[in-house]
PDB file of C-alpha atoms in Angstrom:
ATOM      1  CA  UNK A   1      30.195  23.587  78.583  1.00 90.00           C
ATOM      2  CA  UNK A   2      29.288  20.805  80.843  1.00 91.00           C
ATOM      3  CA  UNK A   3      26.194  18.200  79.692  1.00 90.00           C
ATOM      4  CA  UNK A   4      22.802  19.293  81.236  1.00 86.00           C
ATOM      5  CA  UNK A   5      19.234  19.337  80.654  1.00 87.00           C
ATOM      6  CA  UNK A   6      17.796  22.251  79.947  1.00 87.00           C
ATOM      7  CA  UNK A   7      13.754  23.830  80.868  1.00 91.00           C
ATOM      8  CA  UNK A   8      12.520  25.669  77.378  1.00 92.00           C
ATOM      9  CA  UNK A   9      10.150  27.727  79.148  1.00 91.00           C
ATOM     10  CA  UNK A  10       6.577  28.154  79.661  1.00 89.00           C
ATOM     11  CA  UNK A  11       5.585  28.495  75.814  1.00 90.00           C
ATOM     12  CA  UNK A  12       2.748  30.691  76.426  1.00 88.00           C
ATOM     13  CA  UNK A  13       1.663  33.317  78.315  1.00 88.00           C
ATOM     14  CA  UNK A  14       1.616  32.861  82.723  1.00 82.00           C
ATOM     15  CA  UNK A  15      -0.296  34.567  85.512  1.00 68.00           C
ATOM     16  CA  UNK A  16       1.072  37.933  86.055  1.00 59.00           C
ATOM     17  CA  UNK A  17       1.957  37.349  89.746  1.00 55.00           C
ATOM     18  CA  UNK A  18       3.513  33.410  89.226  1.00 51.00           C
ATOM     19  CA  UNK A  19       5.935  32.830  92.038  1.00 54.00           C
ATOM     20  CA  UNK A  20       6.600  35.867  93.557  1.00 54.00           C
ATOM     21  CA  UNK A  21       6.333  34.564  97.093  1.00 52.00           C
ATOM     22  CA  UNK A  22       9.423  33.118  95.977  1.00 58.00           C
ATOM     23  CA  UNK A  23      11.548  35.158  93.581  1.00 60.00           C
ATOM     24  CA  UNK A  24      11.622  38.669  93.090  1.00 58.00           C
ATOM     25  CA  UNK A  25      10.669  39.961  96.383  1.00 65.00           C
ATOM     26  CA  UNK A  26      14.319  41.270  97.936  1.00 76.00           C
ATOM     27  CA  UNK A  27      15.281  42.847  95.020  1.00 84.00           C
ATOM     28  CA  UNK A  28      12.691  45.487  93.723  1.00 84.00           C
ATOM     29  CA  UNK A  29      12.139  45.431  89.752  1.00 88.00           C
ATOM     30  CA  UNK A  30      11.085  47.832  87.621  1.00 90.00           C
ATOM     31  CA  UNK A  31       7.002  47.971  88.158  1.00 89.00           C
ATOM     32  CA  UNK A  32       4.528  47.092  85.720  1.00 92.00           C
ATOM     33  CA  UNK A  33       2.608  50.429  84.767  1.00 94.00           C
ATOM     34  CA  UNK A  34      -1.224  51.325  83.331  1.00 96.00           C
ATOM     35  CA  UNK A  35       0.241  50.408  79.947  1.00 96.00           C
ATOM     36  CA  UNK A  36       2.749  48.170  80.556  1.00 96.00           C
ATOM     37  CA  UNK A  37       2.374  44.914  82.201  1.00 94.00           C
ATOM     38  CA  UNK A  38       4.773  42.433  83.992  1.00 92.00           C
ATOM     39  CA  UNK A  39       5.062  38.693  84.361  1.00 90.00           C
ATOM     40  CA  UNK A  40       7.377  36.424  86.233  1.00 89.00           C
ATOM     41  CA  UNK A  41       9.430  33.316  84.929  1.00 89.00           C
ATOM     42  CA  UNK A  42       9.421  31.946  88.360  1.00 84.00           C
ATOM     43  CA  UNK A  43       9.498  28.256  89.765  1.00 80.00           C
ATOM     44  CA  UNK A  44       7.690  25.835  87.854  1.00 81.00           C
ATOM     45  CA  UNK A  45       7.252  28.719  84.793  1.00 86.00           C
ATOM     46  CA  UNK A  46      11.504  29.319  85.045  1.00 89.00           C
ATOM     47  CA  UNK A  47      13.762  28.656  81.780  1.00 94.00           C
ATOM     48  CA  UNK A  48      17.078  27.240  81.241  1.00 94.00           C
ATOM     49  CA  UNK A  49      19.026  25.628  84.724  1.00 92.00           C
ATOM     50  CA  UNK A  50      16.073  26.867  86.571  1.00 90.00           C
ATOM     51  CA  UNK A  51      16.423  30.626  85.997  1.00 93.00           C
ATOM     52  CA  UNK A  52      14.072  33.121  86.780  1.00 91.00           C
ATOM     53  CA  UNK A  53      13.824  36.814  84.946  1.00 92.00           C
ATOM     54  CA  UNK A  54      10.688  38.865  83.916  1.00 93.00           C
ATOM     55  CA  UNK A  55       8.714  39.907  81.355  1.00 95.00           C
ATOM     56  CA  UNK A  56       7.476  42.899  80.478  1.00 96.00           C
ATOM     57  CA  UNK A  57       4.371  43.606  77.424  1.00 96.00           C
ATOM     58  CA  UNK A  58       2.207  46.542  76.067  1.00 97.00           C
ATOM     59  CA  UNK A  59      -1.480  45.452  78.198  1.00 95.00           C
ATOM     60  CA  UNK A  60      -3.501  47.163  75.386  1.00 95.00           C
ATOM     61  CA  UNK A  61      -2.451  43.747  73.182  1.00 95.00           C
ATOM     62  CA  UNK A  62      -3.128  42.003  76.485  1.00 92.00           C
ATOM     63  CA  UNK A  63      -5.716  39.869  75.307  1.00 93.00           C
ATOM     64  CA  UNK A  64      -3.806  39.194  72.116  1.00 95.00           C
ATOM     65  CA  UNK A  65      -1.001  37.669  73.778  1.00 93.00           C
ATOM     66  CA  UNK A  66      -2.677  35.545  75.922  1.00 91.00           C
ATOM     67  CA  UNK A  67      -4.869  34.212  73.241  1.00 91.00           C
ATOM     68  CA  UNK A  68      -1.678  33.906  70.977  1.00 90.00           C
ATOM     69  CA  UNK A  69      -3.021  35.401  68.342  1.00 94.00           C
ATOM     70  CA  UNK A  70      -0.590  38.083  68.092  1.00 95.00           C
ATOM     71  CA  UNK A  71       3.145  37.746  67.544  1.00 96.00           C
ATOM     72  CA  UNK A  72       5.693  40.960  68.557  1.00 97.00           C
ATOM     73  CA  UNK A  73       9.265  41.642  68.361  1.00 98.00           C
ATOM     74  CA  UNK A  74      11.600  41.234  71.661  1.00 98.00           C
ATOM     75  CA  UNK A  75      14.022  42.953  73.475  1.00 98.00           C
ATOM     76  CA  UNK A  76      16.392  41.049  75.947  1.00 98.00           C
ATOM     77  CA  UNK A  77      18.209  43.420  78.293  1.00 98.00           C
ATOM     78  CA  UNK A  78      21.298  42.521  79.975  1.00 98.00           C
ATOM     79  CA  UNK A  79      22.525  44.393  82.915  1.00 96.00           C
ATOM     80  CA  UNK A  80      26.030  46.321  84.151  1.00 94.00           C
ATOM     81  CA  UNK A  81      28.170  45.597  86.853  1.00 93.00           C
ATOM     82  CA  UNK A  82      25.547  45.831  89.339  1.00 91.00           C
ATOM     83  CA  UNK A  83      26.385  42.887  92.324  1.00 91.00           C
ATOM     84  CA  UNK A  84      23.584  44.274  94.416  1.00 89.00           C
ATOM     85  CA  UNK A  85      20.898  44.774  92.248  1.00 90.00           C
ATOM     86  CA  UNK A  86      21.578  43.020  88.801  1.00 91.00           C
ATOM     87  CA  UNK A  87      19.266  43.956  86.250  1.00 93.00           C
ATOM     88  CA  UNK A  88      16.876  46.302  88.361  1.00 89.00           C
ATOM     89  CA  UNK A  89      19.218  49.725  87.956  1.00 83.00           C
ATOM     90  CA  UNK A  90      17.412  52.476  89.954  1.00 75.00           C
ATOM     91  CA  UNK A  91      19.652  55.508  89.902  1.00 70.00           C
ATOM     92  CA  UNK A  92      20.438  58.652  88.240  1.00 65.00           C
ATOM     93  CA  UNK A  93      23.085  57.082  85.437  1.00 69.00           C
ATOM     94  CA  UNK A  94      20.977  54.457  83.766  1.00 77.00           C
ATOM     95  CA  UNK A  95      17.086  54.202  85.131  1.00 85.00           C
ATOM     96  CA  UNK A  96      16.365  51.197  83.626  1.00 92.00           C
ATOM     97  CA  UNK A  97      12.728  51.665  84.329  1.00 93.00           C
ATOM     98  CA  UNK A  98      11.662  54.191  81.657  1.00 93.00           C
ATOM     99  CA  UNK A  99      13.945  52.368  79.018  1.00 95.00           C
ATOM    100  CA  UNK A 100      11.576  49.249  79.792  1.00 96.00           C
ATOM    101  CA  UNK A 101       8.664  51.450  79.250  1.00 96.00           C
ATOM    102  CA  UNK A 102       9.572  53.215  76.117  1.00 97.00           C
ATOM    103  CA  UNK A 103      10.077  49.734  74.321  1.00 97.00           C
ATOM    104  CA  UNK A 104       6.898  48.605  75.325  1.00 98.00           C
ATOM    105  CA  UNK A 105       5.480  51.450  74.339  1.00 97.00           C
ATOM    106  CA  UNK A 106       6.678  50.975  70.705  1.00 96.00           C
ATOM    107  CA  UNK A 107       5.359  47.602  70.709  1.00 96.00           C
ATOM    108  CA  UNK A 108       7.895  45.262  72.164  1.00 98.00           C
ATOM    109  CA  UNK A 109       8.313  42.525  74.591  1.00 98.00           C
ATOM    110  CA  UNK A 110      10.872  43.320  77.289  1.00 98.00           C
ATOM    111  CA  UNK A 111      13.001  40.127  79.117  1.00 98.00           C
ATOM    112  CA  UNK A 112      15.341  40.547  81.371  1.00 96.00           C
ATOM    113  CA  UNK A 113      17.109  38.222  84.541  1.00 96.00           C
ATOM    114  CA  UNK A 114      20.073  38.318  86.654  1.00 95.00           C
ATOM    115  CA  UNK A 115      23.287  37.121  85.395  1.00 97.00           C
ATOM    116  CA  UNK A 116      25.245  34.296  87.233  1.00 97.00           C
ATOM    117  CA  UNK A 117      27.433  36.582  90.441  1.00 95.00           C
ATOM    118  CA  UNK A 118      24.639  39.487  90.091  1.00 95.00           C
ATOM    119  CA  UNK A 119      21.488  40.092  91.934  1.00 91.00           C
ATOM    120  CA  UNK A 120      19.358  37.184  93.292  1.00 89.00           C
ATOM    121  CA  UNK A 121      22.459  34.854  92.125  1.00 92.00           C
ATOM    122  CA  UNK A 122      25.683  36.107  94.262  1.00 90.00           C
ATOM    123  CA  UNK A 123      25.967  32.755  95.899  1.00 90.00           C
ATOM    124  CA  UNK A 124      25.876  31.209  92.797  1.00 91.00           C
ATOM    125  CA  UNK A 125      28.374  33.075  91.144  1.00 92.00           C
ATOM    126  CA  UNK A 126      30.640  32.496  94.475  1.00 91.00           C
ATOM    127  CA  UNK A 127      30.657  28.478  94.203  1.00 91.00           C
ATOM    128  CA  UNK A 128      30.987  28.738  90.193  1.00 95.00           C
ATOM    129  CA  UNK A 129      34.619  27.192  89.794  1.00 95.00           C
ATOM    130  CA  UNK A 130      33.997  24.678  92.443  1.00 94.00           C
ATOM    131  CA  UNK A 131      31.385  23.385  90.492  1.00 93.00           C
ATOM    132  CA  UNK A 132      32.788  24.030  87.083  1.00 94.00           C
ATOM    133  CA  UNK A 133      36.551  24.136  87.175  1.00 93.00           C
ATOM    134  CA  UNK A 134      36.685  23.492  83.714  1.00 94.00           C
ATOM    135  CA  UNK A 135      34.165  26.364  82.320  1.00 96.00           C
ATOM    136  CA  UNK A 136      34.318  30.269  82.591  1.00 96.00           C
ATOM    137  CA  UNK A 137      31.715  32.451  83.948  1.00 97.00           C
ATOM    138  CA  UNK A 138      31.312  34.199  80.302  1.00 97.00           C
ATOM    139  CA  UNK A 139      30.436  31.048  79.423  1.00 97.00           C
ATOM    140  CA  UNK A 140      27.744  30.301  81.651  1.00 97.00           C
ATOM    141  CA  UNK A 141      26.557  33.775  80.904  1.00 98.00           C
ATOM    142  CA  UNK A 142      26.319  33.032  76.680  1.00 98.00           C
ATOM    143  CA  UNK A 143      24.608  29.698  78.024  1.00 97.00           C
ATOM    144  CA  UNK A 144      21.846  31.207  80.030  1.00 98.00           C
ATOM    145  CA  UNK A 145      21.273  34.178  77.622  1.00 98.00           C
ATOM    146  CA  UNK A 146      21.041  31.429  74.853  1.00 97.00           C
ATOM    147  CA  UNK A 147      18.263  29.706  77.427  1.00 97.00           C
ATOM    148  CA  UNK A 148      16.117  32.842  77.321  1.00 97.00           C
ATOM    149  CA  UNK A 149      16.103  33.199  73.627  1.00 98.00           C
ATOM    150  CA  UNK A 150      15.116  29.971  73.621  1.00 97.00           C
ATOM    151  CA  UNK A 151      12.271  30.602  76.096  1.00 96.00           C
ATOM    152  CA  UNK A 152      11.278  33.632  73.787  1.00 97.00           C
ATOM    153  CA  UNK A 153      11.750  31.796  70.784  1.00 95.00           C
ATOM    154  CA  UNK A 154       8.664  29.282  72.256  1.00 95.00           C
ATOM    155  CA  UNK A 155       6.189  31.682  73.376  1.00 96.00           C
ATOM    156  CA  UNK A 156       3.513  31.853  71.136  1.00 94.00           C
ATOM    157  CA  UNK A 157       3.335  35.541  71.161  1.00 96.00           C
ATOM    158  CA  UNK A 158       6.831  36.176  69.924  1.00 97.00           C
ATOM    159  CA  UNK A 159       8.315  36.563  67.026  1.00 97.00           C
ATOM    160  CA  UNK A 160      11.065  34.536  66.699  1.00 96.00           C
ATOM    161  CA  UNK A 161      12.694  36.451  63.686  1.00 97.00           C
ATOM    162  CA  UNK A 162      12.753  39.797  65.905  1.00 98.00           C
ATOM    163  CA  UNK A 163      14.415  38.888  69.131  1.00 98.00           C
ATOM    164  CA  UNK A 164      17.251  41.331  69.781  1.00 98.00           C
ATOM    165  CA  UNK A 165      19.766  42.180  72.634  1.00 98.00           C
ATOM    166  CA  UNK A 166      20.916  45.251  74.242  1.00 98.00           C
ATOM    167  CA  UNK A 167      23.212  45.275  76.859  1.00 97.00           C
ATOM    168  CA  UNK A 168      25.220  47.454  78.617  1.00 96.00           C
ATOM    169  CA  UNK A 169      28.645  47.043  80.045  1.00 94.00           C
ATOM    170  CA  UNK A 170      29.114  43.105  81.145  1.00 96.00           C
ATOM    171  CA  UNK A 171      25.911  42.953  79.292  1.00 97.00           C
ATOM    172  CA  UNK A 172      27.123  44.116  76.151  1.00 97.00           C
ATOM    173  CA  UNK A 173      29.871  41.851  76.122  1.00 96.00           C
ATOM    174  CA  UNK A 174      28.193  39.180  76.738  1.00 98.00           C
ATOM    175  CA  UNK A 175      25.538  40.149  74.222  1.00 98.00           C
ATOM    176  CA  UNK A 176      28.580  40.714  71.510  1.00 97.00           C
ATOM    177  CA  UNK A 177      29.915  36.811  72.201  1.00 97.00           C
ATOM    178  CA  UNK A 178      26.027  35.853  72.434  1.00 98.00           C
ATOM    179  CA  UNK A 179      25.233  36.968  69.069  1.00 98.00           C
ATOM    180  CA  UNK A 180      28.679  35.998  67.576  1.00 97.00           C
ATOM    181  CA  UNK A 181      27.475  32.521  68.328  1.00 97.00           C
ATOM    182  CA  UNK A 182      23.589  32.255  68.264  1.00 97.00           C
ATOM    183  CA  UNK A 183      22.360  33.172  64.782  1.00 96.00           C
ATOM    184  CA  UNK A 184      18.867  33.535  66.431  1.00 97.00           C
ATOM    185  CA  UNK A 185      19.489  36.863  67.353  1.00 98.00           C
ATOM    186  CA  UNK A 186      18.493  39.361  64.418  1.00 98.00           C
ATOM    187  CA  UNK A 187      19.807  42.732  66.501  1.00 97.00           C
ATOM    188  CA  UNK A 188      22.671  43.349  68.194  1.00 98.00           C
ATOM    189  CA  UNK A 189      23.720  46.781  70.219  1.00 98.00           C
ATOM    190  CA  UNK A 190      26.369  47.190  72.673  1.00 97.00           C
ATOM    191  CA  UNK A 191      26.695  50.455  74.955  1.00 96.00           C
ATOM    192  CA  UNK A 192      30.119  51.038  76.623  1.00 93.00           C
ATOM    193  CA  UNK A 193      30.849  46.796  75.735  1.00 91.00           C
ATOM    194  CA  UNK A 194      34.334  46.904  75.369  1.00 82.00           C
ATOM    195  CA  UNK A 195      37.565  46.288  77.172  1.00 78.00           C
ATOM    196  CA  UNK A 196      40.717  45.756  75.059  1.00 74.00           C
ATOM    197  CA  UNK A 197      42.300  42.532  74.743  1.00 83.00           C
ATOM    198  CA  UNK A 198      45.613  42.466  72.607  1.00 83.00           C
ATOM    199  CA  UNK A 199      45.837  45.841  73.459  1.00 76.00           C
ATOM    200  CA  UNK A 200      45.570  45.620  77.491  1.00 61.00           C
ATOM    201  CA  UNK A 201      46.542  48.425  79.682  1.00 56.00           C
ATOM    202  CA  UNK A 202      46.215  50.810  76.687  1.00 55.00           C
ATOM    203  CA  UNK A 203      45.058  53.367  79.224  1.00 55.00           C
ATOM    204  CA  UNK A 204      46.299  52.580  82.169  1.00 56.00           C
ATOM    205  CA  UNK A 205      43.276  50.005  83.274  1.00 59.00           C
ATOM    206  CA  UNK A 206      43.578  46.944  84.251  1.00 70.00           C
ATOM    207  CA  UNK A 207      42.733  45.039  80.257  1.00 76.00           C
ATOM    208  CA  UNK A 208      43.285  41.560  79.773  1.00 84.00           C
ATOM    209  CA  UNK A 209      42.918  41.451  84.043  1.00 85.00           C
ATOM    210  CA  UNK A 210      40.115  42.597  84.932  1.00 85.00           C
ATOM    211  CA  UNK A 211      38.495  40.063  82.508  1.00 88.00           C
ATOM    212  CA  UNK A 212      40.430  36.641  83.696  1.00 90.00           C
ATOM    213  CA  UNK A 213      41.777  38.074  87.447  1.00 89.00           C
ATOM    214  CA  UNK A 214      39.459  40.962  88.741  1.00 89.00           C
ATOM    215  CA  UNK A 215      36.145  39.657  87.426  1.00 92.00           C
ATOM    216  CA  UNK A 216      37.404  35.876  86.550  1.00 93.00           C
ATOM    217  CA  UNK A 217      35.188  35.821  83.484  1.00 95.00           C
ATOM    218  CA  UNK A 218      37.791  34.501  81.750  1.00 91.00           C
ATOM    219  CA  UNK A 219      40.688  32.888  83.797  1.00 92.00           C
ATOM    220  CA  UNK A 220      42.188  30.857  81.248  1.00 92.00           C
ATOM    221  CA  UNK A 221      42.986  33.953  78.925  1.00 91.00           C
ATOM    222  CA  UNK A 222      45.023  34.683  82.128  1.00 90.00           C
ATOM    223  CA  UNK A 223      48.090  32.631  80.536  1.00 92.00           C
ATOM    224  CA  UNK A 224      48.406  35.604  78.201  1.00 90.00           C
ATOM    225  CA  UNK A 225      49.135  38.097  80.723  1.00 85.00           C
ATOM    226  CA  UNK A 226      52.437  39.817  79.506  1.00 84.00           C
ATOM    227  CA  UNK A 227      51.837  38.344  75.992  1.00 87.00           C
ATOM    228  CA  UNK A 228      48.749  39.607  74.972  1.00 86.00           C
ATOM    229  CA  UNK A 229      49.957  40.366  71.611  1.00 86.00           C
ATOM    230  CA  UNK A 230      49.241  36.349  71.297  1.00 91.00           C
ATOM    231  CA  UNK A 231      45.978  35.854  72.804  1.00 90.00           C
ATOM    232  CA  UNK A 232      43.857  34.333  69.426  1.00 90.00           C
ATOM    233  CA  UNK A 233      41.231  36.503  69.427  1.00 89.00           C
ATOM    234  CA  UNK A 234      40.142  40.356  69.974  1.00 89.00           C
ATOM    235  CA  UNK A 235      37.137  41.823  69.877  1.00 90.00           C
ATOM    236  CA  UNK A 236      36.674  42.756  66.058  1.00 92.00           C
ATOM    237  CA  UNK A 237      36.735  39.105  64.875  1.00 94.00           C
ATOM    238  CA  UNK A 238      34.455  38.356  67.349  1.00 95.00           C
ATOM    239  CA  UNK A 239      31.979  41.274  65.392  1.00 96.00           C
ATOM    240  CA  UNK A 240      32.811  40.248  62.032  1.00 96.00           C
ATOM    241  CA  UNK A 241      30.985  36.544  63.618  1.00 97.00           C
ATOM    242  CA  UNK A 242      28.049  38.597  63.933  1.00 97.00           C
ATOM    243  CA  UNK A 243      27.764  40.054  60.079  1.00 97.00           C
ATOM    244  CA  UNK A 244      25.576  40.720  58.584  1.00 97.00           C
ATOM    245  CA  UNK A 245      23.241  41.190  61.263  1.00 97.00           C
ATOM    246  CA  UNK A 246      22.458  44.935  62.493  1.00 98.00           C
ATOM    247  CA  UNK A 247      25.070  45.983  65.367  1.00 98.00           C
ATOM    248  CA  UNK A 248      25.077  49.539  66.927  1.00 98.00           C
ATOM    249  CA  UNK A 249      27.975  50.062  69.062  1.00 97.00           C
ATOM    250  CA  UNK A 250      27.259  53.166  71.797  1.00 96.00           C
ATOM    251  CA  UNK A 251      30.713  53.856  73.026  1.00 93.00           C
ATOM    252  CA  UNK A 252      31.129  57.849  74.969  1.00 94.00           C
ATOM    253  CA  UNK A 253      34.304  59.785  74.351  1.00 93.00           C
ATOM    254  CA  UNK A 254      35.443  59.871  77.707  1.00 92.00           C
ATOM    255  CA  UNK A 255      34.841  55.761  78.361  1.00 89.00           C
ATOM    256  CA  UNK A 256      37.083  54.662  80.828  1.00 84.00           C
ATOM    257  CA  UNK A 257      38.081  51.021  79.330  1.00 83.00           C
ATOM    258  CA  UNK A 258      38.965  52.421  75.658  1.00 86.00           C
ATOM    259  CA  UNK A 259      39.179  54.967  72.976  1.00 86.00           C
ATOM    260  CA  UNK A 260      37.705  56.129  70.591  1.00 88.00           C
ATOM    261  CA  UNK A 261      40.293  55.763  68.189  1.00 89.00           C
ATOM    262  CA  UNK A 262      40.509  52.119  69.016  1.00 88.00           C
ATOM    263  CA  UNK A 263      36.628  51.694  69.106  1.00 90.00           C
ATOM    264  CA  UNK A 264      36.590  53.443  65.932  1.00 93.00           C
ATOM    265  CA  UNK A 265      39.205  50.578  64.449  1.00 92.00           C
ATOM    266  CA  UNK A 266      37.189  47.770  65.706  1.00 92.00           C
ATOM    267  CA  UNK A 267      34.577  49.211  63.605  1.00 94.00           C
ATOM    268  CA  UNK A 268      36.396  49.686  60.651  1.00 95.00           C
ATOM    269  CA  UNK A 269      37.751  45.866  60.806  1.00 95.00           C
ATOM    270  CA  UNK A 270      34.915  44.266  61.188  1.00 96.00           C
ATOM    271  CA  UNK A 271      32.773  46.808  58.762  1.00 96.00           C
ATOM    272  CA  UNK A 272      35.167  44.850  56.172  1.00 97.00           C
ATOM    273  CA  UNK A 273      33.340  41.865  56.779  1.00 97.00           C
ATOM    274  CA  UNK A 274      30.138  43.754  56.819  1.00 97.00           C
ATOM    275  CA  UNK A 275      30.974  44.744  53.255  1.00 97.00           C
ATOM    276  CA  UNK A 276      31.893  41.503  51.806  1.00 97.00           C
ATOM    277  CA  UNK A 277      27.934  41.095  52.527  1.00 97.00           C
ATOM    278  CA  UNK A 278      26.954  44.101  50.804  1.00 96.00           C
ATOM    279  CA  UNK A 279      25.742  45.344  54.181  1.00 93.00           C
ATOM    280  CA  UNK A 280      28.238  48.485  55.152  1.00 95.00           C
ATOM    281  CA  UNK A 281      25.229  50.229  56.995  1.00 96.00           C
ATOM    282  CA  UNK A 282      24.192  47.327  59.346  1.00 97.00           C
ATOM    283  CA  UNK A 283      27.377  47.780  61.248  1.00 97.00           C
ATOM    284  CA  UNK A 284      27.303  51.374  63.418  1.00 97.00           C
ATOM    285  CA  UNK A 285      28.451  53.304  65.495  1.00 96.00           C
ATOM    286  CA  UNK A 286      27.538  56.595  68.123  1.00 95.00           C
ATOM    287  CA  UNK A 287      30.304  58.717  70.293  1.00 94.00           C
ATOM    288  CA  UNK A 288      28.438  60.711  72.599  1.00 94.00           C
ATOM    289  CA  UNK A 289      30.619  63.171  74.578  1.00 94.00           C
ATOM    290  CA  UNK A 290      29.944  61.298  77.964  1.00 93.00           C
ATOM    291  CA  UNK A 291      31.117  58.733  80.345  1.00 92.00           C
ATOM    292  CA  UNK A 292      30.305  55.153  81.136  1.00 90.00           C
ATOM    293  CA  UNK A 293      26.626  55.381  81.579  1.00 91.00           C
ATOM    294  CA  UNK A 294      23.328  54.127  79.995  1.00 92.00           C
ATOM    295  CA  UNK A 295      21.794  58.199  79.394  1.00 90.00           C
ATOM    296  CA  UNK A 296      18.389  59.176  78.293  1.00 89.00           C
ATOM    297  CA  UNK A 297      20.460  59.933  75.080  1.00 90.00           C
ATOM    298  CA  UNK A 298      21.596  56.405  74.614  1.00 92.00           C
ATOM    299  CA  UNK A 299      18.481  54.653  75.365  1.00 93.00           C
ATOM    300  CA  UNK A 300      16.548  56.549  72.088  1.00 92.00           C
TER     301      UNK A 300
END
């Protein structure tokens, strides 16, 4: 990770409509509602390398929040493989909407922003290696998801012991590595998060590829390809990192990037560590009979 100075955030509670005659207007975002109410981290209210995402709160503890007098848990969401829309999913697999709404219903503070490549930051994503030949996109993306917990972590109507992630597909990877890393984090949960490292190609996908040549998340773990067997990592080491914090790993039946069998073994390696800690139950895991998706189902 290159040196750089980084913005902590506003620290307290903005105007609703901050900046949005300059961010947020070519992509539409999930609305606020009558109980649910939005605010933008814009320019000159942005966080980390001058990011912009929004926030989303329960308006009956409105007054609460902007007095500070109130602190809630948080939620940050991080999206799919969605180029054209990053985190504002508006279609019949994963509505992203009503999962915004339900949290804030029970209580939470929603935050979610485009990831680097995604979204309102294509171009960015496009110039990446010029500017960083020495970094990795995943990288970048564990940086800036670090920046917003940081930006939670300093608004005075957050709780800093109850910020968790949820992420689905990219998202949940990067949410895995996040929390691996950051012990801030007190929740992890993953849904469809996995592609197979040591074991790429198990079902006839692309594996260790699509993360270092298709994507180019990781393009140094490309010198592996053909000897994966010796790549120093997979992804159960990089859960047993996150023990003993709670982890809930959503992965469908029919998922397209692994098995269940192999999910299933992740599990049970890591749940090793998890019981070295006395804390077998915080580790877990749900197999819905479905495909890659972010359901109704998987959302409760």
């Amino acid at each position: 990770q290159p040196a750089g100075v980084t913005n902590p955030g506003p620290g307290k509670f903005i105007v609703e409509d901050d900046g949005e005659t300059y961010f947020g207007t070519s992509i539409q975002r999930p609305a606020a509602t009558e109980t649910m109410g939005r605010i933008a981290f814009a320019p000159y209210n942005e966080f980390g390398d001058y990011l912009y995402g929004y926030l989303y709160y329960p308006k009956e503890k409105g007054k609460e929040i902007k007095a500070g007098t109130i602190k809630l848990p948080a939620v940050i969401y991080l999206h799919e493989f969605d180029y054209s829309k990053g985190f504002s999913s508006q279609n019949y697999d994963h509505e992203i909407a009503p999962f915004f709404q339900e949290l804030v219903s029970n209580g939470y503070i929603v935050f979610a922003y485009d990831m680097i490549g995604f979204g309102t930051r294509l171009e960015e994503g496009k110039w990446f290696y010029q500017r960083h030949p020495q970094w990795s996109k995943m990288g970048k993306m564990v940086t800036d998801l670090q920046s917003a917990i940081t930006a939670l972590w300093n608004l005075n109507y957050i709780d800093s012991t109850k910020i968790s992630v949820v992420g689905y597909s990219l998202g949940a990877t990067v949410g895995i590595y996040t929390s691996a890393l950051d012990k801030r984090i007190a929740n992890t949960a993953s849904v469809c998060g996995f592609m197979p490292l040591r074991t790429a190609g198990a079902k006839g996908n692309e594996g260790l590829k699509a993360w270092t040549h298709l994507y180019g998340l990781f393009p140094k773990l490309g010198f592996f390809s053909a000897n994966e067997n010796r790549i120093p990592f997979d992804f159960y080491e990089v859960l047993s990192c996150i023990a003993p914090k709670p982890l809930l790993l959503i992965a469908p039946a029919l998922d397209k990037e692994i098995t269940v069998e192999q999910m299933e073994k992740i599990k049970a390696r890591a749940g090793k560590v998890y019981k070295l800690y006395g804390n077998s139950e915080q580790i877990q895991m749900f197999s819905p009979l479905d495909y890659n998706r972010f359901t109704e189902a998987m959302q409760a």
